[in-house]
PDB file of C-alpha atoms in Angstrom:
ATOM      1  CA  LYS A   4      42.537 -30.110  56.902  1.00 95.00           C
ATOM      2  CA  VAL A   5      40.280 -28.161  54.598  1.00 95.00           C
ATOM      3  CA  VAL A   6      39.147 -28.657  51.029  1.00 97.00           C
ATOM      4  CA  GLN A   7      37.501 -25.562  49.579  1.00 95.00           C
ATOM      5  CA  LYS A   8      35.573 -25.545  46.323  1.00 96.00           C
ATOM      6  CA  ASN A   9      34.552 -22.197  44.868  1.00 95.00           C
ATOM      7  CA  HIS A  10      31.755 -22.472  42.305  1.00 96.00           C
ATOM      8  CA  LEU A  11      31.860 -19.196  40.352  1.00 95.00           C
ATOM      9  CA  LYS A  12      28.519 -18.682  38.641  1.00 94.00           C
ATOM     10  CA  ALA A  13      29.501 -15.892  36.221  1.00 93.00           C
ATOM     11  CA  LEU A  14      32.509 -17.868  34.938  1.00 94.00           C
ATOM     12  CA  GLU A  15      30.789 -21.259  35.122  1.00 94.00           C
ATOM     13  CA  LYS A  16      33.962 -22.515  36.764  1.00 96.00           C
ATOM     14  CA  THR A  17      34.907 -24.406  39.915  1.00 96.00           C
ATOM     15  CA  GLN A  18      38.204 -23.864  41.706  1.00 95.00           C
ATOM     16  CA  THR A  19      39.429 -26.347  44.324  1.00 96.00           C
ATOM     17  CA  PHE A  20      41.956 -25.534  47.045  1.00 95.00           C
ATOM     18  CA  ASP A  21      43.556 -27.556  49.847  1.00 97.00           C
ATOM     19  CA  ALA A  22      44.510 -25.910  53.115  1.00 96.00           C
ATOM     20  CA  VAL A  23      45.293 -26.386  56.773  1.00 96.00           C
ATOM     21  CA  LEU A  24      43.197 -24.481  59.331  1.00 93.00           C
ATOM     22  CA  TRP A  25      44.062 -23.551  62.904  1.00 93.00           C
ATOM     23  CA  ILE A  26      41.558 -21.904  65.244  1.00 89.00           C
ATOM     24  CA  ARG A  27      42.034 -20.522  68.724  1.00 87.00           C
ATOM     25  CA  LYS A  28      38.964 -19.047  70.372  1.00 79.00           C
ATOM     26  CA  PRO A  29      38.116 -16.321  70.726  1.00 77.00           C
ATOM     27  CA  GLY A  30      38.925 -14.662  67.462  1.00 80.00           C
ATOM     28  CA  LYS A  31      42.068 -16.287  66.056  1.00 88.00           C
ATOM     29  CA  LEU A  32      42.240 -18.194  62.799  1.00 90.00           C
ATOM     30  CA  ARG A  33      44.933 -19.139  60.309  1.00 94.00           C
ATOM     31  CA  LEU A  34      44.303 -20.799  56.976  1.00 93.00           C
ATOM     32  CA  ASP A  35      47.361 -21.839  54.934  1.00 96.00           C
ATOM     33  CA  TYR A  36      46.495 -22.831  51.372  1.00 96.00           C
ATOM     34  CA  SER A  37      48.712 -25.176  49.367  1.00 96.00           C
ATOM     35  CA  ASN A  38      48.959 -22.496  46.625  1.00 94.00           C
ATOM     36  CA  GLY A  39      50.780 -20.050  48.929  1.00 94.00           C
ATOM     37  CA  GLN A  40      47.829 -17.977  50.100  1.00 95.00           C
ATOM     38  CA  VAL A  41      47.400 -17.270  53.802  1.00 96.00           C
ATOM     39  CA  ILE A  42      44.384 -15.898  55.646  1.00 92.00           C
ATOM     40  CA  LEU A  43      45.063 -14.834  59.214  1.00 93.00           C
ATOM     41  CA  VAL A  44      42.683 -13.353  61.773  1.00 89.00           C
ATOM     42  CA  ASP A  45      44.376 -12.308  64.995  1.00 86.00           C
ATOM     43  CA  GLY A  46      41.477 -10.680  66.849  1.00 79.00           C
ATOM     44  CA  LYS A  47      42.326  -7.155  65.646  1.00 82.00           C
ATOM     45  CA  ALA A  48      42.870  -7.557  61.918  1.00 86.00           C
ATOM     46  CA  ALA A  49      42.386  -9.928  59.032  1.00 88.00           C
ATOM     47  CA  LEU A  50      45.339 -10.486  56.685  1.00 93.00           C
ATOM     48  CA  PHE A  51      45.021 -11.895  53.186  1.00 94.00           C
ATOM     49  CA  TYR A  52      48.408 -12.804  51.716  1.00 97.00           C
ATOM     50  CA  SER A  53      49.118 -14.069  48.205  1.00 96.00           C
ATOM     51  CA  ARG A  54      52.598 -15.370  47.425  1.00 95.00           C
ATOM     52  CA  LYS A  55      51.794 -15.339  43.694  1.00 94.00           C
ATOM     53  CA  SER A  56      50.877 -11.636  43.568  1.00 95.00           C
ATOM     54  CA  GLU A  57      53.373 -10.703  46.326  1.00 96.00           C
ATOM     55  CA  GLN A  58      50.598  -8.753  48.017  1.00 96.00           C
ATOM     56  CA  MET A  59      49.017  -8.623  51.469  1.00 96.00           C
ATOM     57  CA  ILE A  60      45.740  -6.925  52.305  1.00 94.00           C
ATOM     58  CA  LYS A  61      45.256  -5.994  55.951  1.00 93.00           C
ATOM     59  CA  LYS A  62      41.774  -5.130  57.210  1.00 88.00           C
ATOM     60  CA  THR A  63      41.532  -3.839  60.758  1.00 85.00           C
ATOM     61  CA  PHE A  64      38.382  -3.885  62.873  1.00 73.00           C
ATOM     62  CA  SER A  65      37.432  -2.946  66.407  1.00 63.00           C
ATOM     63  CA  ASP A  66      35.124  -5.886  66.983  1.00 55.00           C
ATOM     64  CA  ILE A  67      35.358  -9.302  65.342  1.00 52.00           C
ATOM     65  CA  GLU A  68      31.637  -9.150  64.572  1.00 53.00           C
ATOM     66  CA  GLN A  69      32.393  -6.193  62.262  1.00 51.00           C
ATOM     67  CA  MET A  70      34.288  -8.554  59.983  1.00 53.00           C
ATOM     68  CA  ASN A  71      31.015  -9.901  58.589  1.00 53.00           C
ATOM     69  CA  ILE A  72      32.559 -13.265  57.738  1.00 58.00           C
ATOM     70  CA  PRO A  73      30.669 -16.536  57.435  1.00 59.00           C
ATOM     71  CA  VAL A  74      32.970 -18.368  59.850  1.00 61.00           C
ATOM     72  CA  ALA A  75      32.621 -15.896  62.736  1.00 63.00           C
ATOM     73  CA  PHE A  76      30.945 -18.561  64.866  1.00 60.00           C
ATOM     74  CA  LEU A  77      33.996 -20.825  64.424  1.00 67.00           C
ATOM     75  CA  LEU A  78      35.980 -18.044  66.058  1.00 63.00           C
ATOM     76  CA  GLY A  79      33.554 -17.810  68.957  1.00 62.00           C
ATOM     77  CA  ALA A  80      32.333 -14.387  67.816  1.00 57.00           C
ATOM     78  CA  ALA A  81      28.895 -15.121  66.417  1.00 62.00           C
ATOM     79  CA  HIS A  82      25.876 -16.510  68.205  1.00 70.00           C
ATOM     80  CA  ILE A  83      23.974 -18.605  65.718  1.00 77.00           C
ATOM     81  CA  ARG A  84      20.454 -17.868  66.975  1.00 79.00           C
ATOM     82  CA  ASP A  85      21.209 -14.146  67.469  1.00 80.00           C
ATOM     83  CA  ASP A  86      22.867 -13.632  64.081  1.00 79.00           C
ATOM     84  CA  PHE A  87      20.939 -16.076  61.870  1.00 85.00           C
ATOM     85  CA  GLU A  88      17.474 -17.357  61.150  1.00 90.00           C
ATOM     86  CA  VAL A  89      17.943 -21.078  61.732  1.00 89.00           C
ATOM     87  CA  ARG A  90      16.007 -23.656  59.756  1.00 91.00           C
ATOM     88  CA  LEU A  91      16.122 -27.445  59.707  1.00 89.00           C
ATOM     89  CA  PRO A  92      15.443 -28.058  55.995  1.00 86.00           C
ATOM     90  CA  ASP A  93      14.954 -31.819  56.347  1.00 85.00           C
ATOM     91  CA  PRO A  94      13.755 -33.274  59.667  1.00 81.00           C
ATOM     92  CA  ALA A  95      15.163 -36.631  58.549  1.00 83.00           C
ATOM     93  CA  ALA A  96      18.634 -35.012  58.381  1.00 79.00           C
ATOM     94  CA  PRO A  97      19.049 -33.340  61.805  1.00 77.00           C
ATOM     95  CA  LEU A  98      22.779 -32.778  61.227  1.00 89.00           C
ATOM     96  CA  LEU A  99      22.022 -30.190  58.526  1.00 91.00           C
ATOM     97  CA  LEU A 100      21.120 -26.574  59.347  1.00 90.00           C
ATOM     98  CA  GLU A 101      20.271 -23.741  56.988  1.00 93.00           C
ATOM     99  CA  LEU A 102      21.308 -20.327  58.322  1.00 89.00           C
ATOM    100  CA  THR A 103      20.121 -17.023  56.855  1.00 90.00           C
ATOM    101  CA  PRO A 104      21.807 -13.857  58.182  1.00 85.00           C
ATOM    102  CA  LYS A 105      19.558 -11.466  60.093  1.00 86.00           C
ATOM    103  CA  LYS A 106      21.718  -8.429  59.243  1.00 80.00           C
ATOM    104  CA  PRO A 107      20.549  -6.808  55.988  1.00 79.00           C
ATOM    105  CA  GLY A 108      24.101  -5.989  54.801  1.00 76.00           C
ATOM    106  CA  ALA A 109      25.487  -9.510  55.195  1.00 77.00           C
ATOM    107  CA  ALA A 110      27.931 -10.636  52.528  1.00 76.00           C
ATOM    108  CA  MET A 111      26.251 -14.014  52.200  1.00 84.00           C
ATOM    109  CA  LYS A 112      22.744 -15.022  51.287  1.00 90.00           C
ATOM    110  CA  LYS A 113      22.706 -18.367  53.069  1.00 92.00           C
ATOM    111  CA  LEU A 114      24.974 -20.694  55.007  1.00 89.00           C
ATOM    112  CA  ILE A 115      24.388 -24.441  55.143  1.00 92.00           C
ATOM    113  CA  LEU A 116      26.104 -26.146  58.030  1.00 90.00           C
ATOM    114  CA  ARG A 117      26.608 -29.904  58.276  1.00 92.00           C
ATOM    115  CA  SER A 118      27.797 -31.530  61.461  1.00 91.00           C
ATOM    116  CA  ASP A 119      29.106 -35.013  62.139  1.00 90.00           C
ATOM    117  CA  ALA A 120      27.605 -37.462  64.646  1.00 87.00           C
ATOM    118  CA  ALA A 121      29.832 -35.991  67.397  1.00 86.00           C
ATOM    119  CA  GLY A 122      28.406 -32.494  66.776  1.00 84.00           C
ATOM    120  CA  ARG A 123      31.530 -31.049  65.096  1.00 87.00           C
ATOM    121  CA  ILE A 124      31.121 -28.948  61.980  1.00 87.00           C
ATOM    122  CA  ALA A 125      31.965 -31.212  59.039  1.00 92.00           C
ATOM    123  CA  SER A 126      31.275 -28.781  56.208  1.00 93.00           C
ATOM    124  CA  LEU A 127      29.923 -25.365  55.273  1.00 92.00           C
ATOM    125  CA  ASP A 128      28.233 -24.253  52.075  1.00 94.00           C
ATOM    126  CA  ILE A 129      28.238 -20.483  51.660  1.00 91.00           C
ATOM    127  CA  LEU A 130      25.911 -18.985  49.056  1.00 93.00           C
ATOM    128  CA  ASP A 131      26.498 -15.352  48.191  1.00 91.00           C
ATOM    129  CA  LYS A 132      24.175 -12.804  46.636  1.00 89.00           C
ATOM    130  CA  ALA A 133      25.823 -13.160  43.194  1.00 91.00           C
ATOM    131  CA  GLY A 134      24.919 -16.852  43.015  1.00 92.00           C
ATOM    132  CA  ASN A 135      28.402 -18.163  43.829  1.00 95.00           C
ATOM    133  CA  ARG A 136      28.788 -21.106  46.169  1.00 96.00           C
ATOM    134  CA  THR A 137      31.748 -21.974  48.367  1.00 93.00           C
ATOM    135  CA  GLU A 138      31.951 -25.465  49.846  1.00 95.00           C
ATOM    136  CA  ILE A 139      34.335 -25.941  52.755  1.00 94.00           C
ATOM    137  CA  MET A 140      34.907 -29.487  54.003  1.00 96.00           C
ATOM    138  CA  PHE A 141      36.823 -30.247  57.188  1.00 94.00           C
ATOM    139  CA  SER A 142      38.702 -33.469  57.926  1.00 93.00           C
ATOM    140  CA  ASP A 143      41.309 -34.756  60.374  1.00 91.00           C
ATOM    141  CA  VAL A 144      39.931 -32.463  63.102  1.00 88.00           C
ATOM    142  CA  GLN A 145      42.075 -32.360  66.234  1.00 87.00           C
ATOM    143  CA  GLU A 146      40.538 -30.603  69.223  1.00 85.00           C
ATOM    144  CA  GLY A 147      42.768 -29.303  71.980  1.00 82.00           C
ATOM    145  CA  ALA A 148      45.888 -29.670  69.844  1.00 82.00           C
ATOM    146  CA  GLY A 149      48.714 -27.683  71.319  1.00 82.00           C
ATOM    147  CA  PHE A 150      50.206 -25.062  69.042  1.00 84.00           C
ATOM    148  CA  ASP A 151      52.114 -21.866  69.607  1.00 86.00           C
ATOM    149  CA  ASP A 152      50.403 -18.448  69.563  1.00 87.00           C
ATOM    150  CA  LYS A 153      53.171 -17.374  67.160  1.00 91.00           C
ATOM    151  CA  LEU A 154      51.129 -19.206  64.524  1.00 92.00           C
ATOM    152  CA  PHE A 155      48.766 -16.191  64.558  1.00 92.00           C
ATOM    153  CA  VAL A 156      51.524 -13.728  63.705  1.00 92.00           C
ATOM    154  CA  PHE A 157      52.366 -13.251  60.043  1.00 91.00           C
ATOM    155  CA  LYS A 158      55.303 -11.307  58.691  1.00 90.00           C
ATOM    156  CA  ALA A 159      55.095 -10.742  54.957  1.00 90.00           C
ATOM    157  CA  PRO A 160      58.234 -11.576  52.988  1.00 93.00           C
ATOM    158  CA  LYS A 161      60.445  -8.676  51.861  1.00 94.00           C
ATOM    159  CA  GLY A 162      59.133  -7.002  48.722  1.00 94.00           C
ATOM    160  CA  THR A 163      55.471  -7.746  49.517  1.00 95.00           C
ATOM    161  CA  GLU A 164      53.069  -4.895  48.729  1.00 96.00           C
ATOM    162  CA  VAL A 165      50.966  -4.208  51.838  1.00 94.00           C
ATOM    163  CA  ILE A 166      47.527  -2.630  51.395  1.00 94.00           C
ATOM    164  CA  GLU A 167      45.814  -1.420  54.580  1.00 91.00           C
ATOM    165  CA  GLN A 168      42.040  -0.994  54.651  1.00 84.00           C
TER     166      GLN A 168
END
């Protein structure tokens, strides 16, 4: 389960969303939001579907690292020490890491990763260059849960506008 809070600096507004996340390494992710949005990464493309706008954006890529997304390491695509400058901001809090992307064109400014006592990622804070902050908190984590690969296939409902990028 995921709770995502988007703190939008320019609007001085916070939006909160609930979702369910499935991950299959390497490179597959599905995030179903309670508001009808779906984000799907299948290893070749990323799909962003909105039931409300009846629209799906499909972004293809040749390598998952090209996606330039903050959760690439969850997908098994990023190597934290290769892709980020890693800092332990508070030695008294060893479960908290501050990651700064090494690539100059990265979409984010900083990523703060919190893990639980078992070493699982408990939450992410993503700070972008515009001053926005996205908090993603994970709960009810089930490792090794069996689910069908069909979960990573998404067919947009009839009448959906599809935009390919």
